[in-house]
């Protein structure tokens, strides 16, 4: 718990940015940022952390999916904070800020006020309001025009929000796939230098470039950089069971099924029931995120072209003893949707996960096969 320090001189504060490298779990894959406040006279060493949440929140997963989960500013001792990263062998670096006494005092006051029970919670948004951007915004609030980010000195990154995410979850292919499916076309635009700071790595680089002006000689924002924990770079591998390999196996399986069905003049619909059932369920989730979620990045998600909720109606249509006329029309509609997804990808309207290529081929193959052959092998209802 934070101990308020209202009567202490600002000169006794040593304030720094802590940047923590990624962990092995998805929630830690993007790294973390926190603020360290040392009271050199009183001996207190605290870490202000905007990246905490309560797992006991009622309807936790529903609120998370809907973008209604609040994060909070928490305070711990530096020792407890570092212990966790030491335990999980995650690198931690420290950038000591060159703030004058008044700026240090104002920043501590800002953090203390934000730690008040009525102010510590905030509505988390991954790209624009998270553990890193909150620290940047706090510093801007305190320093105002005296803080110059010097983004012009940054080497051109020119990456979209999706590409920035992808580079962090490259060796978590299933998580990468899930993220790419859940997030829409709004993240397929280049992120400006300031927008890249939602990732702690880019925030750390921005702090290293920044300067303070107007309160004396211009000076770098960071006066000292330290390595607190360094476990080296870990070897990473996505493993054999990844969507790239699995989906090509599925594509080969469906190609063989289609060939056998064509030779034996059979539809072999059991595989299609599983395929379109799964696609329909994914489509329902995407529709929910698009319509009901408050997360901006889940809007305008054209994954719904291939994973369409309406595919679920194919299940009773394909299982019926007599073929209803609407089934062939819907198969044609599903084929057009899958083709449209490919066109959207080629035109750059949305980037889909690369592992989906064989799945697109499967959808196109089976809708074509069923459209042209289902009436031959089934009784048609009049």
PDB file of N, CA and C in Angstrom, residues 201-278:
ATOM      1  N   UNK A 201       8.460  -1.776 -25.576  1.00  0.00           N
ATOM      2  CA  UNK A 201       9.750  -1.649 -26.260  1.00  0.00           C
ATOM      3  C   UNK A 201       9.863  -0.301 -26.968  1.00  0.00           C
ATOM      4  N   UNK A 202       8.803   0.090 -27.652  1.00  0.00           N
ATOM      5  CA  UNK A 202       8.825   1.351 -28.385  1.00  0.00           C
ATOM      6  C   UNK A 202       8.713   2.538 -27.424  1.00  0.00           C
ATOM      7  N   UNK A 203       8.046   2.340 -26.303  1.00  0.00           N
ATOM      8  CA  UNK A 203       8.006   3.381 -25.284  1.00  0.00           C
ATOM      9  C   UNK A 203       9.421   3.618 -24.731  1.00  0.00           C
ATOM     10  N   UNK A 204      10.133   2.555 -24.475  1.00  0.00           N
ATOM     11  CA  UNK A 204      11.510   2.665 -23.984  1.00  0.00           C
ATOM     12  C   UNK A 204      12.376   3.420 -24.976  1.00  0.00           C
ATOM     13  N   UNK A 205      12.237   3.118 -26.254  1.00  0.00           N
ATOM     14  CA  UNK A 205      13.018   3.801 -27.279  1.00  0.00           C
ATOM     15  C   UNK A 205      12.633   5.276 -27.370  1.00  0.00           C
ATOM     16  N   UNK A 206      11.336   5.577 -27.222  1.00  0.00           N
ATOM     17  CA  UNK A 206      10.888   6.970 -27.259  1.00  0.00           C
ATOM     18  C   UNK A 206      11.459   7.763 -26.088  1.00  0.00           C
ATOM     19  N   UNK A 207      11.487   7.149 -24.900  1.00  0.00           N
ATOM     20  CA  UNK A 207      12.081   7.810 -23.735  1.00  0.00           C
ATOM     21  C   UNK A 207      13.565   8.093 -23.972  1.00  0.00           C
ATOM     22  N   UNK A 208      14.258   7.175 -24.626  1.00  0.00           N
ATOM     23  CA  UNK A 208      15.695   7.348 -24.875  1.00  0.00           C
ATOM     24  C   UNK A 208      15.958   8.511 -25.834  1.00  0.00           C
ATOM     25  N   UNK A 209      15.017   8.802 -26.731  1.00  0.00           N
ATOM     26  CA  UNK A 209      15.188   9.907 -27.681  1.00  0.00           C
ATOM     27  C   UNK A 209      14.739  11.247 -27.111  1.00  0.00           C
ATOM     28  N   UNK A 210      13.833  11.234 -26.134  1.00  0.00           N
ATOM     29  CA  UNK A 210      13.149  12.445 -25.685  1.00  0.00           C
ATOM     30  C   UNK A 210      14.097  13.413 -24.973  1.00  0.00           C
ATOM     31  N   UNK A 211      13.684  14.687 -24.976  1.00  0.00           N
ATOM     32  CA  UNK A 211      14.450  15.733 -24.308  1.00  0.00           C
ATOM     33  C   UNK A 211      13.530  16.599 -23.453  1.00  0.00           C
ATOM     34  N   UNK A 212      14.134  17.262 -22.490  1.00  0.00           N
ATOM     35  CA  UNK A 212      13.424  18.254 -21.671  1.00  0.00           C
ATOM     36  C   UNK A 212      13.996  19.624 -22.008  1.00  0.00           C
ATOM     37  N   UNK A 213      13.113  20.554 -22.324  1.00  0.00           N
ATOM     38  CA  UNK A 213      13.522  21.907 -22.696  1.00  0.00           C
ATOM     39  C   UNK A 213      12.761  22.924 -21.852  1.00  0.00           C
ATOM     40  N   UNK A 214      13.336  24.125 -21.739  1.00  0.00           N
ATOM     41  CA  UNK A 214      12.600  25.244 -21.167  1.00  0.00           C
ATOM     42  C   UNK A 214      12.804  25.483 -19.692  1.00  0.00           C
ATOM     43  N   UNK A 215      13.527  24.615 -19.000  1.00  0.00           N
ATOM     44  CA  UNK A 215      13.778  24.853 -17.577  1.00  0.00           C
ATOM     45  C   UNK A 215      15.277  24.960 -17.311  1.00  0.00           C
ATOM     46  N   UNK A 216      16.000  25.396 -18.327  1.00  0.00           N
ATOM     47  CA  UNK A 216      17.452  25.456 -18.264  1.00  0.00           C
ATOM     48  C   UNK A 216      18.004  24.873 -19.542  1.00  0.00           C
ATOM     49  N   UNK A 217      19.265  24.462 -19.538  1.00  0.00           N
ATOM     50  CA  UNK A 217      19.835  23.842 -20.742  1.00  0.00           C
ATOM     51  C   UNK A 217      19.038  22.601 -21.153  1.00  0.00           C
ATOM     52  N   UNK A 218      18.836  22.458 -22.456  1.00  0.00           N
ATOM     53  CA  UNK A 218      18.146  21.265 -22.961  1.00  0.00           C
ATOM     54  C   UNK A 218      18.944  20.021 -22.583  1.00  0.00           C
ATOM     55  N   UNK A 219      18.246  19.014 -22.119  1.00  0.00           N
ATOM     56  CA  UNK A 219      18.913  17.786 -21.669  1.00  0.00           C
ATOM     57  C   UNK A 219      18.064  16.579 -22.054  1.00  0.00           C
ATOM     58  N   UNK A 220      18.696  15.405 -22.175  1.00  0.00           N
ATOM     59  CA  UNK A 220      17.927  14.188 -22.445  1.00  0.00           C
ATOM     60  C   UNK A 220      16.973  13.878 -21.280  1.00  0.00           C
ATOM     61  N   UNK A 221      15.835  13.334 -21.593  1.00  0.00           N
ATOM     62  CA  UNK A 221      14.904  12.915 -20.551  1.00  0.00           C
ATOM     63  C   UNK A 221      15.525  11.837 -19.677  1.00  0.00           C
ATOM     64  N   UNK A 222      16.281  10.925 -20.288  1.00  0.00           N
ATOM     65  CA  UNK A 222      16.905   9.816 -19.565  1.00  0.00           C
ATOM     66  C   UNK A 222      18.370  10.165 -19.291  1.00  0.00           C
ATOM     67  N   UNK A 223      18.737  10.167 -18.027  1.00  0.00           N
ATOM     68  CA  UNK A 223      20.127  10.489 -17.683  1.00  0.00           C
ATOM     69  C   UNK A 223      20.973   9.241 -17.431  1.00  0.00           C
ATOM     70  N   UNK A 224      20.318   8.092 -17.226  1.00  0.00           N
ATOM     71  CA  UNK A 224      21.066   6.863 -16.974  1.00  0.00           C
ATOM     72  C   UNK A 224      20.206   5.664 -17.333  1.00  0.00           C
ATOM     73  N   UNK A 225      20.819   4.706 -18.018  1.00  0.00           N
ATOM     74  CA  UNK A 225      20.121   3.470 -18.379  1.00  0.00           C
ATOM     75  C   UNK A 225      20.837   2.291 -17.733  1.00  0.00           C
ATOM     76  N   UNK A 226      20.076   1.435 -17.082  1.00  0.00           N
ATOM     77  CA  UNK A 226      20.643   0.315 -16.324  1.00  0.00           C
ATOM     78  C   UNK A 226      19.952  -0.989 -16.715  1.00  0.00           C
ATOM     79  N   UNK A 227      20.679  -2.064 -16.660  1.00  0.00           N
ATOM     80  CA  UNK A 227      20.112  -3.398 -16.821  1.00  0.00           C
ATOM     81  C   UNK A 227      19.917  -4.004 -15.432  1.00  0.00           C
ATOM     82  N   UNK A 228      18.662  -4.214 -15.055  1.00  0.00           N
ATOM     83  CA  UNK A 228      18.356  -4.740 -13.723  1.00  0.00           C
ATOM     84  C   UNK A 228      18.424  -6.262 -13.719  1.00  0.00           C
ATOM     85  N   UNK A 229      17.746  -6.880 -14.675  1.00  0.00           N
ATOM     86  CA  UNK A 229      17.782  -8.331 -14.835  1.00  0.00           C
ATOM     87  C   UNK A 229      18.105  -8.646 -16.292  1.00  0.00           C
ATOM     88  N   UNK A 230      19.037  -9.527 -16.501  1.00  0.00           N
ATOM     89  CA  UNK A 230      19.417  -9.892 -17.869  1.00  0.00           C
ATOM     90  C   UNK A 230      19.657 -11.396 -17.930  1.00  0.00           C
ATOM     91  N   UNK A 231      18.706 -12.086 -18.492  1.00  0.00           N
ATOM     92  CA  UNK A 231      18.805 -13.541 -18.632  1.00  0.00           C
ATOM     93  C   UNK A 231      19.182 -13.947 -20.057  1.00  0.00           C
ATOM     94  N   UNK A 232      19.534 -12.948 -20.876  1.00  0.00           N
ATOM     95  CA  UNK A 232      19.874 -13.242 -22.256  1.00  0.00           C
ATOM     96  C   UNK A 232      18.640 -13.518 -23.088  1.00  0.00           C
ATOM     97  N   UNK A 233      18.862 -13.772 -24.346  1.00  0.00           N
ATOM     98  CA  UNK A 233      17.767 -14.086 -25.266  1.00  0.00           C
ATOM     99  C   UNK A 233      17.454 -15.574 -25.212  1.00  0.00           C
ATOM    100  N   UNK A 234      16.172 -15.872 -25.063  1.00  0.00           N
ATOM    101  CA  UNK A 234      15.753 -17.271 -25.008  1.00  0.00           C
ATOM    102  C   UNK A 234      15.506 -17.814 -26.413  1.00  0.00           C
ATOM    103  N   UNK A 235      15.865 -19.071 -26.607  1.00  0.00           N
ATOM    104  CA  UNK A 235      15.548 -19.727 -27.875  1.00  0.00           C
ATOM    105  C   UNK A 235      14.059 -20.030 -27.921  1.00  0.00           C
ATOM    106  N   UNK A 236      13.436 -19.662 -29.034  1.00  0.00           N
ATOM    107  CA  UNK A 236      11.994 -19.848 -29.166  1.00  0.00           C
ATOM    108  C   UNK A 236      11.672 -20.644 -30.414  1.00  0.00           C
ATOM    109  N   UNK A 237      10.636 -21.428 -30.325  1.00  0.00           N
ATOM    110  CA  UNK A 237      10.174 -22.221 -31.464  1.00  0.00           C
ATOM    111  C   UNK A 237       8.668 -22.345 -31.376  1.00  0.00           C
ATOM    112  N   UNK A 238       8.008 -22.304 -32.513  1.00  0.00           N
ATOM    113  CA  UNK A 238       6.547 -22.404 -32.505  1.00  0.00           C
ATOM    114  C   UNK A 238       6.059 -23.839 -32.348  1.00  0.00           C
ATOM    115  N   UNK A 239       6.942 -24.805 -32.424  1.00  0.00           N
ATOM    116  CA  UNK A 239       6.543 -26.188 -32.218  1.00  0.00           C
ATOM    117  C   UNK A 239       5.915 -26.812 -33.455  1.00  0.00           C
ATOM    118  N   UNK A 240       5.783 -28.118 -33.413  1.00  0.00           N
ATOM    119  CA  UNK A 240       5.265 -28.844 -34.576  1.00  0.00           C
ATOM    120  C   UNK A 240       3.761 -28.664 -34.744  1.00  0.00           C
ATOM    121  N   UNK A 241       3.030 -28.613 -33.640  1.00  0.00           N
ATOM    122  CA  UNK A 241       1.571 -28.465 -33.715  1.00  0.00           C
ATOM    123  C   UNK A 241       1.225 -26.979 -33.846  1.00  0.00           C
ATOM    124  N   UNK A 242       1.350 -26.482 -35.047  1.00  0.00           N
ATOM    125  CA  UNK A 242       1.037 -25.081 -35.315  1.00  0.00           C
ATOM    126  C   UNK A 242       0.011 -25.006 -36.444  1.00  0.00           C
ATOM    127  N   UNK A 243      -0.709 -23.885 -36.564  1.00  0.00           N
ATOM    128  CA  UNK A 243      -1.776 -23.807 -37.572  1.00  0.00           C
ATOM    129  C   UNK A 243      -1.264 -23.871 -39.003  1.00  0.00           C
ATOM    130  N   UNK A 244      -0.036 -23.452 -39.239  1.00  0.00           N
ATOM    131  CA  UNK A 244       0.500 -23.509 -40.596  1.00  0.00           C
ATOM    132  C   UNK A 244       0.528 -24.949 -41.095  1.00  0.00           C
ATOM    133  N   UNK A 245       1.075 -25.833 -40.288  1.00  0.00           N
ATOM    134  CA  UNK A 245       1.157 -27.242 -40.672  1.00  0.00           C
ATOM    135  C   UNK A 245      -0.214 -27.906 -40.614  1.00  0.00           C
ATOM    136  N   UNK A 246      -0.943 -27.674 -39.540  1.00  0.00           N
ATOM    137  CA  UNK A 246      -2.221 -28.351 -39.348  1.00  0.00           C
ATOM    138  C   UNK A 246      -3.216 -28.017 -40.458  1.00  0.00           C
ATOM    139  N   UNK A 247      -3.306 -26.764 -40.851  1.00  0.00           N
ATOM    140  CA  UNK A 247      -4.289 -26.384 -41.870  1.00  0.00           C
ATOM    141  C   UNK A 247      -3.930 -26.939 -43.240  1.00  0.00           C
ATOM    142  N   UNK A 248      -2.639 -27.115 -43.519  1.00  0.00           N
ATOM    143  CA  UNK A 248      -2.284 -27.759 -44.780  1.00  0.00           C
ATOM    144  C   UNK A 248      -2.616 -29.242 -44.742  1.00  0.00           C
ATOM    145  N   UNK A 249      -2.480 -29.852 -43.585  1.00  0.00           N
ATOM    146  CA  UNK A 249      -2.914 -31.244 -43.446  1.00  0.00           C
ATOM    147  C   UNK A 249      -4.416 -31.350 -43.677  1.00  0.00           C
ATOM    148  N   UNK A 250      -5.170 -30.413 -43.104  1.00  0.00           N
ATOM    149  CA  UNK A 250      -6.623 -30.384 -43.306  1.00  0.00           C
ATOM    150  C   UNK A 250      -6.952 -30.190 -44.783  1.00  0.00           C
ATOM    151  N   UNK A 251      -6.207 -29.322 -45.460  1.00  0.00           N
ATOM    152  CA  UNK A 251      -6.454 -29.071 -46.878  1.00  0.00           C
ATOM    153  C   UNK A 251      -6.203 -30.323 -47.714  1.00  0.00           C
ATOM    154  N   UNK A 252      -5.129 -31.013 -47.396  1.00  0.00           N
ATOM    155  CA  UNK A 252      -4.828 -32.256 -48.117  1.00  0.00           C
ATOM    156  C   UNK A 252      -5.911 -33.300 -47.846  1.00  0.00           C
ATOM    157  N   UNK A 253      -6.363 -33.370 -46.597  1.00  0.00           N
ATOM    158  CA  UNK A 253      -7.422 -34.321 -46.239  1.00  0.00           C
ATOM    159  C   UNK A 253      -8.700 -34.031 -47.017  1.00  0.00           C
ATOM    160  N   UNK A 254      -9.112 -32.777 -47.074  1.00  0.00           N
ATOM    161  CA  UNK A 254     -10.340 -32.425 -47.788  1.00  0.00           C
ATOM    162  C   UNK A 254     -10.182 -32.621 -49.298  1.00  0.00           C
ATOM    163  N   UNK A 255      -8.997 -32.404 -49.811  1.00  0.00           N
ATOM    164  CA  UNK A 255      -8.756 -32.667 -51.231  1.00  0.00           C
ATOM    165  C   UNK A 255      -8.909 -34.149 -51.526  1.00  0.00           C
ATOM    166  N   UNK A 256      -8.361 -34.988 -50.641  1.00  0.00           N
ATOM    167  CA  UNK A 256      -8.502 -36.436 -50.821  1.00  0.00           C
ATOM    168  C   UNK A 256      -9.955 -36.858 -50.688  1.00  0.00           C
ATOM    169  N   UNK A 257     -10.665 -36.292 -49.730  1.00  0.00           N
ATOM    170  CA  UNK A 257     -12.082 -36.610 -49.540  1.00  0.00           C
ATOM    171  C   UNK A 257     -12.885 -36.228 -50.774  1.00  0.00           C
ATOM    172  N   UNK A 258     -12.590 -35.062 -51.317  1.00  0.00           N
ATOM    173  CA  UNK A 258     -13.307 -34.607 -52.510  1.00  0.00           C
ATOM    174  C   UNK A 258     -13.021 -35.527 -53.703  1.00  0.00           C
ATOM    175  N   UNK A 259     -11.774 -35.924 -53.856  1.00  0.00           N
ATOM    176  CA  UNK A 259     -11.405 -36.817 -54.956  1.00  0.00           C
ATOM    177  C   UNK A 259     -12.103 -38.170 -54.816  1.00  0.00           C
ATOM    178  N   UNK A 260     -12.081 -38.718 -53.587  1.00  0.00           N
ATOM    179  CA  UNK A 260     -12.740 -40.012 -53.353  1.00  0.00           C
ATOM    180  C   UNK A 260     -14.240 -39.884 -53.579  1.00  0.00           C
ATOM    181  N   UNK A 261     -14.842 -38.809 -53.091  1.00  0.00           N
ATOM    182  CA  UNK A 261     -16.268 -38.610 -53.293  1.00  0.00           C
ATOM    183  C   UNK A 261     -16.631 -38.487 -54.751  1.00  0.00           C
ATOM    184  N   UNK A 262     -15.785 -37.802 -55.518  1.00  0.00           N
ATOM    185  CA  UNK A 262     -16.048 -37.650 -56.951  1.00  0.00           C
ATOM    186  C   UNK A 262     -15.986 -39.007 -57.655  1.00  0.00           C
ATOM    187  N   UNK A 263     -14.992 -39.821 -57.304  1.00  0.00           N
ATOM    188  CA  UNK A 263     -14.841 -41.137 -57.927  1.00  0.00           C
ATOM    189  C   UNK A 263     -15.998 -42.060 -57.565  1.00  0.00           C
ATOM    190  N   UNK A 264     -16.446 -41.989 -56.307  1.00  0.00           N
ATOM    191  CA  UNK A 264     -17.502 -42.885 -55.844  1.00  0.00           C
ATOM    192  C   UNK A 264     -18.887 -42.261 -55.941  1.00  0.00           C
ATOM    193  N   UNK A 265     -18.942 -41.058 -56.467  1.00  0.00           N
ATOM    194  CA  UNK A 265     -20.209 -40.332 -56.611  1.00  0.00           C
ATOM    195  C   UNK A 265     -20.937 -40.219 -55.270  1.00  0.00           C
ATOM    196  N   UNK A 266     -20.179 -39.798 -54.292  1.00  0.00           N
ATOM    197  CA  UNK A 266     -20.725 -39.575 -52.961  1.00  0.00           C
ATOM    198  C   UNK A 266     -20.336 -38.174 -52.485  1.00  0.00           C
ATOM    199  N   UNK A 267     -21.116 -37.649 -51.556  1.00  0.00           N
ATOM    200  CA  UNK A 267     -20.847 -36.304 -51.049  1.00  0.00           C
ATOM    201  C   UNK A 267     -19.934 -36.302 -49.830  1.00  0.00           C
ATOM    202  N   UNK A 268     -20.012 -37.356 -49.023  1.00  0.00           N
ATOM    203  CA  UNK A 268     -19.221 -37.439 -47.784  1.00  0.00           C
ATOM    204  C   UNK A 268     -19.409 -36.182 -46.939  1.00  0.00           C
ATOM    205  N   UNK A 269     -20.648 -35.951 -46.563  1.00  0.00           N
ATOM    206  CA  UNK A 269     -21.033 -34.690 -45.939  1.00  0.00           C
ATOM    207  C   UNK A 269     -20.590 -34.541 -44.481  1.00  0.00           C
ATOM    208  N   UNK A 270     -20.204 -35.623 -43.850  1.00  0.00           N
ATOM    209  CA  UNK A 270     -19.826 -35.526 -42.435  1.00  0.00           C
ATOM    210  C   UNK A 270     -18.722 -34.511 -42.200  1.00  0.00           C
ATOM    211  N   UNK A 271     -17.764 -34.470 -43.123  1.00  0.00           N
ATOM    212  CA  UNK A 271     -16.665 -33.520 -42.997  1.00  0.00           C
ATOM    213  C   UNK A 271     -17.154 -32.079 -43.191  1.00  0.00           C
ATOM    214  N   UNK A 272     -18.130 -31.906 -44.081  1.00  0.00           N
ATOM    215  CA  UNK A 272     -18.666 -30.568 -44.324  1.00  0.00           C
ATOM    216  C   UNK A 272     -19.481 -30.072 -43.133  1.00  0.00           C
ATOM    217  N   UNK A 273     -20.186 -30.973 -42.474  1.00  0.00           N
ATOM    218  CA  UNK A 273     -20.945 -30.578 -41.293  1.00  0.00           C
ATOM    219  C   UNK A 273     -20.012 -30.037 -40.217  1.00  0.00           C
ATOM    220  N   UNK A 274     -18.872 -30.724 -40.033  1.00  0.00           N
ATOM    221  CA  UNK A 274     -17.893 -30.249 -39.046  1.00  0.00           C
ATOM    222  C   UNK A 274     -17.283 -28.922 -39.482  1.00  0.00           C
ATOM    223  N   UNK A 275     -16.942 -28.807 -40.763  1.00  0.00           N
ATOM    224  CA  UNK A 275     -16.304 -27.597 -41.276  1.00  0.00           C
ATOM    225  C   UNK A 275     -17.210 -26.385 -41.130  1.00  0.00           C
ATOM    226  N   UNK A 276     -18.425 -26.471 -41.662  1.00  0.00           N
ATOM    227  CA  UNK A 276     -19.306 -25.305 -41.640  1.00  0.00           C
ATOM    228  C   UNK A 276     -19.853 -25.035 -40.236  1.00  0.00           C
ATOM    229  N   UNK A 277     -19.950 -26.072 -39.415  1.00  0.00           N
ATOM    230  CA  UNK A 277     -20.343 -25.847 -38.030  1.00  0.00           C
ATOM    231  C   UNK A 277     -19.301 -25.025 -37.288  1.00  0.00           C
ATOM    232  N   UNK A 278     -18.024 -25.382 -37.484  1.00  0.00           N
ATOM    233  CA  UNK A 278     -16.939 -24.647 -36.834  1.00  0.00           C
ATOM    234  C   UNK A 278     -16.860 -23.211 -37.358  1.00  0.00           C
TER     235      UNK A 278
END
